[in-house]
PDB file of C-alpha atoms and ligand atoms in Angstrom:
ATOM      1  CA  MET T  28       0.000   0.000   0.000  1.00 97.00           C
ATOM      2  CA  LYS T  29       1.115   3.554  -0.724  1.00 98.00           C
ATOM      3  CA  GLU T  30      -0.176   7.006   0.159  1.00 98.00           C
ATOM      4  CA  ILE T  31      -0.589  10.261  -1.724  1.00 98.00           C
ATOM      5  CA  TYR T  32      -2.307  13.463  -0.623  1.00 98.00           C
ATOM      6  CA  PHE T  33      -4.583  15.456  -2.918  1.00 98.00           C
ATOM      7  CA  ALA T  34      -5.884  18.941  -2.162  1.00 98.00           C
ATOM      8  CA  ALA T  35      -8.711  19.510  -4.628  1.00 98.00           C
ATOM      9  CA  GLY T  36     -10.929  22.198  -3.138  1.00 97.00           C
ATOM     10  CA  CYS T  37     -13.692  21.137  -0.753  1.00 97.00           C
ATOM     11  CA  PHE T  38     -12.749  17.691   0.542  1.00 97.00           C
ATOM     12  CA  TRP T  39     -16.323  16.379   0.591  1.00 97.00           C
ATOM     13  CA  GLY T  40     -16.450  15.824  -3.174  1.00 97.00           C
ATOM     14  CA  ALA T  41     -12.764  14.934  -3.496  1.00 97.00           C
ATOM     15  CA  GLN T  42     -12.996  12.205  -0.873  1.00 98.00           C
ATOM     16  CA  HIS T  43     -16.118  10.752  -2.494  1.00 97.00           C
ATOM     17  CA  PHE T  44     -14.389  10.737  -5.870  1.00 98.00           C
ATOM     18  CA  PHE T  45     -11.202   8.997  -4.759  1.00 98.00           C
ATOM     19  CA  ALA T  46     -13.136   6.490  -2.658  1.00 98.00           C
ATOM     20  CA  GLY T  47     -14.690   5.342  -5.955  1.00 97.00           C
ATOM     21  CA  VAL T  48     -11.383   4.733  -7.745  1.00 98.00           C
ATOM     22  CA  ASP T  49     -10.557   1.042  -8.304  1.00 98.00           C
ATOM     23  CA  GLY T  50      -7.361   0.177  -6.441  1.00 98.00           C
ATOM     24  CA  VAL T  51      -7.928   2.838  -3.767  1.00 98.00           C
ATOM     25  CA  LYS T  52      -8.123   1.179  -0.368  1.00 98.00           C
ATOM     26  CA  GLU T  53      -9.113   4.252   1.594  1.00 98.00           C
ATOM     27  CA  ALA T  54      -9.728   7.952   1.066  1.00 98.00           C
ATOM     28  CA  VAL T  55      -9.968  10.152   4.163  1.00 98.00           C
ATOM     29  CA  ALA T  56     -10.599  13.860   4.589  1.00 98.00           C
ATOM     30  CA  GLY T  57      -8.114  15.986   6.494  1.00 98.00           C
ATOM     31  CA  TYR T  58      -5.972  19.092   6.639  1.00 98.00           C
ATOM     32  CA  ALA T  59      -2.472  19.264   5.212  1.00 98.00           C
ATOM     33  CA  ASN T  60       0.590  21.488   5.074  1.00 98.00           C
ATOM     34  CA  GLY T  61      -0.435  24.132   7.589  1.00 98.00           C
ATOM     35  CA  ASN T  62       0.900  25.638  10.790  1.00 98.00           C
ATOM     36  CA  GLY T  63       0.222  24.159  14.213  1.00 96.00           C
ATOM     37  CA  GLU T  64      -1.215  20.833  15.197  1.00 97.00           C
ATOM     38  CA  ASN T  65      -4.546  19.094  14.922  1.00 97.00           C
ATOM     39  CA  PRO T  66      -6.623  22.038  13.685  1.00 98.00           C
ATOM     40  CA  SER T  67     -10.406  22.014  13.836  1.00 98.00           C
ATOM     41  CA  TYR T  68     -12.597  22.633  10.799  1.00 97.00           C
ATOM     42  CA  GLU T  69     -13.559  25.991  12.303  1.00 97.00           C
ATOM     43  CA  GLN T  70      -9.915  27.026  12.688  1.00 98.00           C
ATOM     44  CA  VAL T  71      -9.080  25.998   9.140  1.00 97.00           C
ATOM     45  CA  TYR T  72     -12.198  27.833   7.994  1.00 97.00           C
ATOM     46  CA  THR T  73     -10.730  31.142   9.219  1.00 97.00           C
ATOM     47  CA  ASP T  74      -8.205  30.695   6.384  1.00 97.00           C
ATOM     48  CA  THR T  75      -5.339  31.812   8.644  1.00 97.00           C
ATOM     49  CA  THR T  76      -3.828  28.411   9.515  1.00 98.00           C
ATOM     50  CA  GLY T  77      -2.215  27.630   6.164  1.00 98.00           C
ATOM     51  CA  PHE T  78      -3.929  24.244   6.114  1.00 98.00           C
ATOM     52  CA  ALA T  79      -5.522  22.985   2.893  1.00 98.00           C
ATOM     53  CA  GLU T  80      -8.494  20.642   2.814  1.00 98.00           C
ATOM     54  CA  THR T  81      -6.820  17.469   1.605  1.00 98.00           C
ATOM     55  CA  VAL T  82      -7.677  13.849   0.938  1.00 98.00           C
ATOM     56  CA  ARG T  83      -5.264  11.134   1.963  1.00 98.00           C
ATOM     57  CA  VAL T  84      -5.467   8.383  -0.628  1.00 98.00           C
ATOM     58  CA  THR T  85      -4.185   4.942   0.319  1.00 98.00           C
ATOM     59  CA  TYR T  86      -3.840   2.768  -2.759  1.00 98.00           C
ATOM     60  CA  ASP T  87      -2.678  -0.641  -3.873  1.00 98.00           C
ATOM     61  CA  GLU T  88       0.171   0.189  -6.237  1.00 97.00           C
ATOM     62  CA  LYS T  89      -0.281  -3.185  -7.973  1.00 97.00           C
ATOM     63  CA  ARG T  90      -3.785  -2.137  -9.045  1.00 97.00           C
ATOM     64  CA  ILE T  91      -3.382   1.567  -9.759  1.00 97.00           C
ATOM     65  CA  GLY T  92      -0.341   3.746 -10.341  1.00 97.00           C
ATOM     66  CA  LEU T  93       0.360   7.228  -9.090  1.00 98.00           C
ATOM     67  CA  LYS T  94       0.352   8.461 -12.683  1.00 98.00           C
ATOM     68  CA  GLU T  95      -3.226   7.355 -13.227  1.00 97.00           C
ATOM     69  CA  LEU T  96      -4.336   8.633  -9.826  1.00 98.00           C
ATOM     70  CA  THR T  97      -2.900  12.041 -10.646  1.00 98.00           C
ATOM     71  CA  GLU T  98      -4.576  12.022 -14.058  1.00 97.00           C
ATOM     72  CA  LEU T  99      -7.874  11.325 -12.316  1.00 98.00           C
ATOM     73  CA  TYR T 100      -7.141  14.128  -9.838  1.00 98.00           C
ATOM     74  CA  PHE T 101      -6.933  16.585 -12.730  1.00 97.00           C
ATOM     75  CA  THR T 102     -10.448  15.630 -13.865  1.00 97.00           C
ATOM     76  CA  ILE T 103     -11.970  17.130 -10.701  1.00 97.00           C
ATOM     77  CA  ILE T 104     -10.050  20.401 -10.419  1.00 97.00           C
ATOM     78  CA  ASN T 105      -9.560  23.586 -12.360  1.00 97.00           C
ATOM     79  CA  PRO T 106      -5.741  23.702 -12.355  1.00 98.00           C
ATOM     80  CA  LEU T 107      -5.683  27.367 -13.428  1.00 98.00           C
ATOM     81  CA  SER T 108      -7.771  28.622 -10.522  1.00 98.00           C
ATOM     82  CA  LEU T 109      -5.748  29.873  -7.556  1.00 98.00           C
ATOM     83  CA  ASN T 110      -7.285  29.387  -4.113  1.00 98.00           C
ATOM     84  CA  ARG T 111     -10.683  28.788  -5.590  1.00 98.00           C
ATOM     85  CA  GLN T 112     -12.519  25.649  -6.733  1.00 97.00           C
ATOM     86  CA  GLY T 113     -16.190  25.948  -7.636  1.00 93.00           C
ATOM     87  CA  GLY T 114     -17.876  28.259  -5.174  1.00 93.00           C
ATOM     88  CA  ASP T 115     -15.191  27.775  -2.501  1.00 96.00           C
ATOM     89  CA  ILE T 116     -12.664  30.536  -2.059  1.00 97.00           C
ATOM     90  CA  GLY T 117      -9.604  30.696   0.205  1.00 98.00           C
ATOM     91  CA  THR T 118      -6.136  29.203   0.652  1.00 98.00           C
ATOM     92  CA  ARG T 119      -7.774  26.250   2.404  1.00 98.00           C
ATOM     93  CA  TYR T 120      -9.273  25.354  -0.969  1.00 98.00           C
ATOM     94  CA  ARG T 121      -5.988  25.574  -2.872  1.00 98.00           C
ATOM     95  CA  THR T 122      -5.002  22.664  -5.049  1.00 98.00           C
ATOM     96  CA  GLY T 123      -1.926  20.545  -4.489  1.00 98.00           C
ATOM     97  CA  VAL T 124      -0.372  17.120  -4.619  1.00 98.00           C
ATOM     98  CA  TYR T 125       1.682  16.357  -1.520  1.00 98.00           C
ATOM     99  CA  TYR T 126       4.033  13.389  -1.496  1.00 98.00           C
ATOM    100  CA  LYS T 127       5.986  11.552   1.170  1.00 97.00           C
ATOM    101  CA  GLU T 128       8.720  10.118  -1.041  1.00 96.00           C
ATOM    102  CA  GLU T 129      10.883  12.042  -3.484  1.00 96.00           C
ATOM    103  CA  ALA T 130      10.402   9.241  -6.038  1.00 97.00           C
ATOM    104  CA  ASP T 131       6.681  10.031  -6.114  1.00 98.00           C
ATOM    105  CA  LYS T 132       7.413  13.587  -7.225  1.00 98.00           C
ATOM    106  CA  ALA T 133       9.266  12.272 -10.284  1.00 97.00           C
ATOM    107  CA  GLU T 134       6.236  10.157 -11.169  1.00 97.00           C
ATOM    108  CA  VAL T 135       3.739  12.986 -10.748  1.00 98.00           C
ATOM    109  CA  GLN T 136       5.778  15.711 -12.497  1.00 98.00           C
ATOM    110  CA  PRO T 137       5.180  14.464 -16.086  1.00 98.00           C
ATOM    111  CA  VAL T 138       1.418  14.397 -15.425  1.00 98.00           C
ATOM    112  CA  PHE T 139       1.608  18.054 -14.347  1.00 98.00           C
ATOM    113  CA  GLU T 140       3.527  18.853 -17.532  1.00 98.00           C
ATOM    114  CA  ALA T 141       1.026  17.024 -19.737  1.00 97.00           C
ATOM    115  CA  GLU T 142      -1.854  18.847 -18.039  1.00 97.00           C
ATOM    116  CA  ALA T 143      -0.140  22.229 -18.545  1.00 98.00           C
ATOM    117  CA  ARG T 144       0.195  21.419 -22.256  1.00 96.00           C
ATOM    118  CA  ARG T 145      -3.450  20.354 -22.409  1.00 93.00           C
ATOM    119  CA  VAL T 146      -4.752  23.554 -20.815  1.00 94.00           C
ATOM    120  CA  GLY T 147      -2.116  25.689 -22.534  1.00 96.00           C
ATOM    121  CA  ALA T 148      -1.017  27.651 -19.456  1.00 97.00           C
ATOM    122  CA  PRO T 149       1.138  27.242 -16.332  1.00 97.00           C
ATOM    123  CA  LEU T 150      -0.717  25.396 -13.564  1.00 98.00           C
ATOM    124  CA  VAL T 151      -1.288  26.917 -10.129  1.00 98.00           C
ATOM    125  CA  VAL T 152      -1.341  23.507  -8.446  1.00 98.00           C
ATOM    126  CA  GLU T 153       1.243  22.836  -5.739  1.00 98.00           C
ATOM    127  CA  LEU T 154       3.548  19.824  -5.965  1.00 98.00           C
ATOM    128  CA  GLU T 155       5.303  19.653  -2.629  1.00 98.00           C
ATOM    129  CA  PRO T 156       6.449  17.281   0.088  1.00 98.00           C
ATOM    130  CA  LEU T 157       3.818  16.547   2.716  1.00 98.00           C
ATOM    131  CA  ARG T 158       4.750  18.512   5.855  1.00 98.00           C
ATOM    132  CA  ASN T 159       1.845  17.458   8.039  1.00 98.00           C
ATOM    133  CA  PHE T 160      -1.648  15.976   7.837  1.00 98.00           C
ATOM    134  CA  TYR T 161      -4.411  15.765  10.422  1.00 98.00           C
ATOM    135  CA  LEU T 162      -7.662  13.859  10.048  1.00 98.00           C
ATOM    136  CA  ALA T 163     -10.795  15.953   9.735  1.00 98.00           C
ATOM    137  CA  GLU T 164     -13.629  15.470  12.213  1.00 97.00           C
ATOM    138  CA  GLU T 165     -15.853  12.399  11.845  1.00 97.00           C
ATOM    139  CA  ARG T 166     -18.755  14.463  10.472  1.00 97.00           C
ATOM    140  CA  HIS T 167     -16.585  15.387   7.474  1.00 97.00           C
ATOM    141  CA  GLN T 168     -15.695  11.772   6.644  1.00 97.00           C
ATOM    142  CA  ASP T 169     -17.811  10.244   3.860  1.00 96.00           C
ATOM    143  CA  TYR T 170     -19.799  13.450   3.987  1.00 96.00           C
ATOM    144  CA  LEU T 171     -21.627  12.885   0.701  1.00 96.00           C
ATOM    145  CA  ASP T 172     -22.633   9.368   1.712  1.00 95.00           C
ATOM    146  CA  LYS T 173     -24.102  10.754   4.908  1.00 95.00           C
ATOM    147  CA  ASN T 174     -25.594  13.773   3.100  1.00 94.00           C
ATOM    148  CA  PRO T 175     -26.500  12.734  -0.449  1.00 90.00           C
ATOM    149  CA  GLU T 176     -28.087  16.120  -1.078  1.00 90.00           C
ATOM    150  CA  GLY T 177     -25.074  17.907   0.392  1.00 90.00           C
ATOM    151  CA  TYR T 178     -23.034  20.555  -1.341  1.00 91.00           C
ATOM    152  CA  CYS T 179     -20.503  19.268  -3.855  1.00 92.00           C
ATOM    153  CA  HIS T 180     -18.327  21.362  -6.137  1.00 92.00           C
ATOM    154  CA  VAL T 181     -17.500  18.320  -8.261  1.00 95.00           C
ATOM    155  CA  PRO T 182     -20.231  17.908 -10.909  1.00 94.00           C
ATOM    156  CA  LEU T 183     -22.261  14.857  -9.853  1.00 94.00           C
ATOM    157  CA  LYS T 184     -21.974  13.253 -13.266  1.00 96.00           C
ATOM    158  CA  ALA T 185     -18.188  13.035 -12.768  1.00 97.00           C
ATOM    159  CA  PHE T 186     -18.829  10.256 -10.247  1.00 97.00           C
ATOM    160  CA  ARG T 187     -20.929   8.358 -12.788  1.00 97.00           C
ATOM    161  CA  TYR T 188     -18.330   8.878 -15.514  1.00 98.00           C
ATOM    162  CA  LEU T 189     -15.582   7.600 -13.217  1.00 98.00           C
ATOM    163  CA  ARG T 190     -17.508   4.353 -12.663  1.00 98.00           C
ATOM    164  CA  LEU T 191     -18.269   4.098 -16.390  1.00 98.00           C
ATOM    165  CA  TYR T 192     -14.635   4.693 -17.378  1.00 98.00           C
ATOM    166  CA  GLN T 193     -13.376   2.040 -15.004  1.00 98.00           C
ATOM    167  CA  ASP T 194     -15.998  -0.507 -16.086  1.00 98.00           C
ATOM    168  CA  ILE T 195     -15.274   0.039 -19.779  1.00 98.00           C
ATOM    169  CA  LYS T 196     -11.598  -0.475 -19.037  1.00 97.00           C
ATOM    170  CA  LEU T 197     -12.384  -3.769 -17.330  1.00 97.00           C
ATOM    171  CA  ILE T 198     -14.752  -5.026 -19.998  1.00 97.00           C
ATOM    172  CA  LEU T 199     -12.411  -4.221 -22.912  1.00 97.00           C
ATOM    173  CA  GLU T 200      -9.517  -6.071 -21.367  1.00 95.00           C
ATOM    174  CA  GLY T 201      -8.369  -8.935 -23.577  1.00 93.00           C
ATOM    175  CA  GLU T 202     -10.406  -8.044 -26.707  1.00 97.00           C
ATOM    176  CA  THR T 203      -8.362  -6.789 -29.659  1.00 96.00           C
ATOM    177  CA  ASP T 204     -10.981  -6.402 -32.411  1.00 97.00           C
ATOM    178  CA  SER T 205     -11.694  -2.692 -32.794  1.00 95.00           C
ATOM    179  CA  ILE T 206     -15.326  -3.046 -33.930  1.00 97.00           C
ATOM    180  CA  ALA T 207     -16.086  -5.350 -31.006  1.00 98.00           C
ATOM    181  CA  ARG T 208     -14.472  -2.853 -28.633  1.00 98.00           C
ATOM    182  CA  MET T 209     -16.477   0.036 -30.111  1.00 98.00           C
ATOM    183  CA  ALA T 210     -19.674  -2.008 -29.834  1.00 98.00           C
ATOM    184  CA  ASN T 211     -19.363  -2.688 -26.130  1.00 98.00           C
ATOM    185  CA  MET T 212     -18.092   0.803 -25.402  1.00 98.00           C
ATOM    186  CA  ALA T 213     -21.158   2.299 -27.114  1.00 98.00           C
ATOM    187  CA  ALA T 214     -23.442  -0.109 -25.266  1.00 98.00           C
ATOM    188  CA  LEU T 215     -22.029   0.689 -21.849  1.00 98.00           C
ATOM    189  CA  ILE T 216     -22.041   4.451 -22.339  1.00 98.00           C
ATOM    190  CA  HIS T 217     -25.595   4.319 -23.664  1.00 98.00           C
ATOM    191  CA  GLU T 218     -26.958   2.113 -20.921  1.00 98.00           C
ATOM    192  CA  ARG T 219     -25.304   3.920 -18.027  1.00 97.00           C
ATOM    193  CA  MET T 220     -25.838   7.485 -19.132  1.00 97.00           C
ATOM    194  CA  HIS T 221     -29.309   7.005 -20.668  1.00 97.00           C
ATOM    195  CA  PHE T 222     -28.550   8.887 -23.852  1.00 98.00           C
ATOM    196  CA  PHE T 223     -30.809   8.870 -26.928  1.00 98.00           C
ATOM    197  CA  TRP T 224     -28.213   7.735 -29.459  1.00 98.00           C
ATOM    198  CA  THR T 225     -24.633   6.632 -28.812  1.00 98.00           C
ATOM    199  CA  GLY T 226     -22.347   5.361 -31.517  1.00 98.00           C
ATOM    200  CA  PHE T 227     -19.329   5.555 -33.743  1.00 98.00           C
ATOM    201  CA  TYR T 228     -18.717   6.763 -37.260  1.00 98.00           C
ATOM    202  CA  ARG T 229     -15.512   5.353 -38.768  1.00 98.00           C
ATOM    203  CA  VAL T 230     -13.254   7.244 -41.146  1.00 98.00           C
ATOM    204  CA  GLN T 231     -13.284   5.511 -44.542  1.00 98.00           C
ATOM    205  CA  GLY T 232     -11.512   7.629 -47.155  1.00 97.00           C
ATOM    206  CA  GLU T 233     -13.321  10.963 -47.464  1.00 96.00           C
ATOM    207  CA  GLN T 234     -16.336   9.851 -45.471  1.00 98.00           C
ATOM    208  CA  LEU T 235     -17.490   8.774 -42.051  1.00 98.00           C
ATOM    209  CA  VAL T 236     -19.308   5.456 -42.180  1.00 98.00           C
ATOM    210  CA  LEU T 237     -21.736   4.276 -39.519  1.00 98.00           C
ATOM    211  CA  GLY T 238     -20.197   1.920 -36.981  1.00 98.00           C
ATOM    212  CA  PRO T 239     -21.445   0.179 -33.826  1.00 98.00           C
ATOM    213  CA  PHE T 240     -24.201   2.140 -32.126  1.00 98.00           C
ATOM    214  CA  GLN T 241     -27.148   2.000 -29.756  1.00 98.00           C
ATOM    215  CA  GLY T 242     -30.404   3.793 -30.479  1.00 97.00           C
ATOM    216  CA  PRO T 243     -32.620   4.432 -33.500  1.00 97.00           C
ATOM    217  CA  SER T 244     -31.339   3.696 -37.008  1.00 96.00           C
ATOM    218  CA  ALA T 245     -29.074   6.421 -38.345  1.00 96.00           C
ATOM    219  CA  CYS T 246     -27.523   7.903 -41.496  1.00 95.00           C
ATOM    220  CA  PHE T 247     -24.937   5.623 -43.090  1.00 97.00           C
ATOM    221  CA  ARG T 248     -22.437   8.152 -44.372  1.00 98.00           C
ATOM    222  CA  ILE T 249     -21.309  11.678 -43.500  1.00 98.00           C
ATOM    223  CA  GLY T 250     -18.896  13.725 -45.598  1.00 98.00           C
ATOM    224  CA  PHE T 251     -15.729  15.433 -44.344  1.00 98.00           C
ATOM    225  CA  GLY T 252     -16.739  18.770 -42.805  1.00 97.00           C
ATOM    226  CA  LYS T 253     -20.454  17.885 -42.969  1.00 97.00           C
ATOM    227  CA  GLY T 254     -22.788  17.922 -39.980  1.00 97.00           C
ATOM    228  CA  VAL T 255     -21.493  17.917 -36.438  1.00 98.00           C
ATOM    229  CA  CYS T 256     -19.607  14.659 -36.953  1.00 98.00           C
ATOM    230  CA  GLY T 257     -17.836  15.769 -40.118  1.00 98.00           C
ATOM    231  CA  SER T 258     -17.031  19.136 -38.508  1.00 98.00           C
ATOM    232  CA  ALA T 259     -15.459  17.518 -35.432  1.00 98.00           C
ATOM    233  CA  TRP T 260     -13.379  15.369 -37.790  1.00 98.00           C
ATOM    234  CA  LYS T 261     -12.315  18.396 -39.837  1.00 98.00           C
ATOM    235  CA  GLU T 262     -11.603  20.623 -36.841  1.00 98.00           C
ATOM    236  CA  LYS T 263      -9.907  17.774 -34.945  1.00 98.00           C
ATOM    237  CA  ARG T 264     -11.688  18.628 -31.714  1.00 97.00           C
ATOM    238  CA  THR T 265     -14.681  17.771 -29.591  1.00 98.00           C
ATOM    239  CA  LEU T 266     -17.821  19.677 -30.520  1.00 98.00           C
ATOM    240  CA  VAL T 267     -20.526  20.315 -27.929  1.00 98.00           C
ATOM    241  CA  VAL T 268     -23.784  21.432 -29.544  1.00 98.00           C
ATOM    242  CA  PRO T 269     -26.392  22.622 -27.007  1.00 98.00           C
ATOM    243  CA  ASP T 270     -29.079  23.092 -29.672  1.00 98.00           C
ATOM    244  CA  VAL T 271     -28.722  21.128 -32.895  1.00 97.00           C
ATOM    245  CA  GLU T 272     -31.115  23.439 -34.715  1.00 96.00           C
ATOM    246  CA  ALA T 273     -28.701  26.291 -34.189  1.00 97.00           C
ATOM    247  CA  PHE T 274     -25.784  24.343 -35.680  1.00 96.00           C
ATOM    248  CA  PRO T 275     -25.394  25.194 -39.383  1.00 93.00           C
ATOM    249  CA  GLY T 276     -25.382  22.007 -41.449  1.00 93.00           C
ATOM    250  CA  HIS T 277     -26.505  19.702 -38.668  1.00 94.00           C
ATOM    251  CA  ILE T 278     -27.643  16.360 -40.078  1.00 95.00           C
ATOM    252  CA  ALA T 279     -30.904  15.285 -38.456  1.00 93.00           C
ATOM    253  CA  CYS T 280     -30.841  11.490 -38.419  1.00 89.00           C
ATOM    254  CA  SER T 281     -33.719  11.736 -35.969  1.00 91.00           C
ATOM    255  CA  SER T 282     -35.972  14.723 -35.444  1.00 91.00           C
ATOM    256  CA  LEU T 283     -36.064  13.867 -31.730  1.00 95.00           C
ATOM    257  CA  SER T 284     -32.413  14.756 -31.181  1.00 96.00           C
ATOM    258  CA  ARG T 285     -32.017  18.189 -29.543  1.00 97.00           C
ATOM    259  CA  SER T 286     -28.387  18.364 -28.413  1.00 98.00           C
ATOM    260  CA  GLU T 287     -25.237  16.518 -29.328  1.00 98.00           C
ATOM    261  CA  ILE T 288     -21.566  15.919 -28.579  1.00 98.00           C
ATOM    262  CA  VAL T 289     -19.004  14.529 -31.005  1.00 98.00           C
ATOM    263  CA  VAL T 290     -15.582  13.378 -29.824  1.00 98.00           C
ATOM    264  CA  PRO T 291     -12.836  12.495 -32.297  1.00 98.00           C
ATOM    265  CA  VAL T 292     -10.916   9.273 -31.695  1.00 98.00           C
ATOM    266  CA  PHE T 293      -7.205   9.683 -32.377  1.00 97.00           C
ATOM    267  CA  GLU T 294      -4.601   7.141 -33.290  1.00 95.00           C
ATOM    268  CA  GLY T 295      -1.471   9.231 -32.897  1.00 94.00           C
ATOM    269  CA  GLU T 296      -2.192  12.386 -34.916  1.00 94.00           C
ATOM    270  CA  ALA T 297      -4.776  10.740 -37.169  1.00 97.00           C
ATOM    271  CA  ILE T 298      -8.511  10.553 -36.529  1.00 98.00           C
ATOM    272  CA  THR T 299      -9.829   7.038 -37.116  1.00 98.00           C
ATOM    273  CA  SER T 300     -13.425   7.517 -35.969  1.00 98.00           C
ATOM    274  CA  VAL T 301     -15.719   9.805 -33.999  1.00 98.00           C
ATOM    275  CA  LEU T 302     -17.943   9.057 -31.041  1.00 98.00           C
ATOM    276  CA  ASP T 303     -21.331  10.722 -31.548  1.00 98.00           C
ATOM    277  CA  ILE T 304     -23.888  11.075 -28.763  1.00 98.00           C
ATOM    278  CA  ASP T 305     -27.333  12.625 -29.046  1.00 98.00           C
ATOM    279  CA  SER T 306     -29.843  13.662 -26.425  1.00 98.00           C
ATOM    280  CA  LYS T 307     -33.547  14.374 -26.579  1.00 97.00           C
ATOM    281  CA  GLU T 308     -32.956  17.277 -24.207  1.00 97.00           C
ATOM    282  CA  LEU T 309     -31.455  20.640 -25.026  1.00 98.00           C
ATOM    283  CA  ALA T 310     -27.997  21.436 -23.620  1.00 98.00           C
ATOM    284  CA  MET T 311     -27.395  17.963 -22.225  1.00 98.00           C
ATOM    285  CA  PHE T 312     -23.610  18.091 -22.691  1.00 98.00           C
ATOM    286  CA  ASP T 313     -20.929  20.281 -21.167  1.00 97.00           C
ATOM    287  CA  ALA T 314     -17.204  20.357 -20.393  1.00 95.00           C
ATOM    288  CA  THR T 315     -17.514  17.433 -17.942  1.00 96.00           C
ATOM    289  CA  ASP T 316     -18.949  15.193 -20.681  1.00 98.00           C
ATOM    290  CA  ALA T 317     -16.249  16.345 -23.109  1.00 97.00           C
ATOM    291  CA  LEU T 318     -13.448  15.659 -20.655  1.00 96.00           C
ATOM    292  CA  TRP T 319     -14.662  12.193 -19.659  1.00 98.00           C
ATOM    293  CA  LEU T 320     -15.691  11.053 -23.122  1.00 98.00           C
ATOM    294  CA  GLU T 321     -12.282  12.120 -24.454  1.00 97.00           C
ATOM    295  CA  LYS T 322     -10.744  10.044 -21.698  1.00 97.00           C
ATOM    296  CA  ILE T 323     -13.034   7.091 -22.407  1.00 98.00           C
ATOM    297  CA  VAL T 324     -12.246   6.950 -26.136  1.00 98.00           C
ATOM    298  CA  THR T 325      -8.526   6.690 -25.369  1.00 97.00           C
ATOM    299  CA  LEU T 326      -9.419   3.200 -24.089  1.00 97.00           C
ATOM    300  CA  LEU T 327     -10.133   2.135 -27.687  1.00 95.00           C
TER     301      LEU T 327
HETATM  302  N1  LIG J  23     -26.297  14.611 -36.143  1.00 50.07           N
HETATM  303  C1  LIG J  23     -25.094  14.065 -36.697  1.00 50.07           C
HETATM  304  C2  LIG J  23     -25.365  12.916 -37.621  1.00 50.07           C
HETATM  305  C3  LIG J  23     -25.372  11.588 -36.963  1.00 50.07           C
HETATM  306  S1  LIG J  23     -26.742  11.288 -36.027  1.00 50.07           S
HETATM  307  O1  LIG J  23     -26.799  12.274 -34.942  1.00 50.07           O
HETATM  308  C4  LIG J  23     -26.652   9.774 -35.360  1.00 50.07           C
HETATM  309  C5  LIG J  23     -24.333  15.161 -37.427  1.00 50.07           C
HETATM  310  O2  LIG J  23     -24.835  16.268 -37.633  1.00 50.07           O
HETATM  311  O3  LIG J  23     -23.189  14.920 -37.782  1.00 50.07           O
END
């Protein structure tokens, strides 16, 4: 077993998130890297103690690596926001990864660098040795389990996407056929997230051709640059369309579809397919869907 300490804003959501990561034995809420000993929540709340709300993550290094844990950490924070995550403001809500062994720093550093490249700016997340850590009071442990309606700055669908991501990873293990992998990936996403249409279009020459999907029958072929799918392929980026009727050139395979997200699937620099998801509701998709679906398609 190993330990790493993540400050990710309010520890209620962060603890709940890490407790759901496969390979994590225990996630506990506490206060790290401040002045003095054994602070109370109320003292930390004054924002004068230097302590940051932090989650101690104990993990089985044979089941999950520090690299992957840190990558997951970045899905629940805004790494460009200093002393503020969601509605919570103050140094106690700063972000940081605190390690006990120097070797851990070397493992985490490249993940920080990759994240900085992804967001295109220097991160304001600390990467420092752990100086001290004190457990938070019992009422702050497993807070969201005790208070399911409680405040959480982590979007609730992130918890569902985490479970989905991990289950897809498990189910794809051992299968090498790409169509078979796409088929079960589409099925799992569709079933868990209750979307209206979930499927793949595969790049074949100058066109996208319908691949494995779940939902009503759909158009067979889409040209490069056409519709939302062809545009995501052309622009090489995820497109989130809150209202399909407002998207010029949208291809209506079904008149029931109101909003859509299309995520390109890369093999190196090349796009080999796109994941297309439709909803019957307006504005169903946002940055959380984009982030997680981009992560999920890397499993292909
Ligand atoms: N609406 C898509 C076409 C595919 S269907 O949604 C399944 C588009 O505009 O590219």
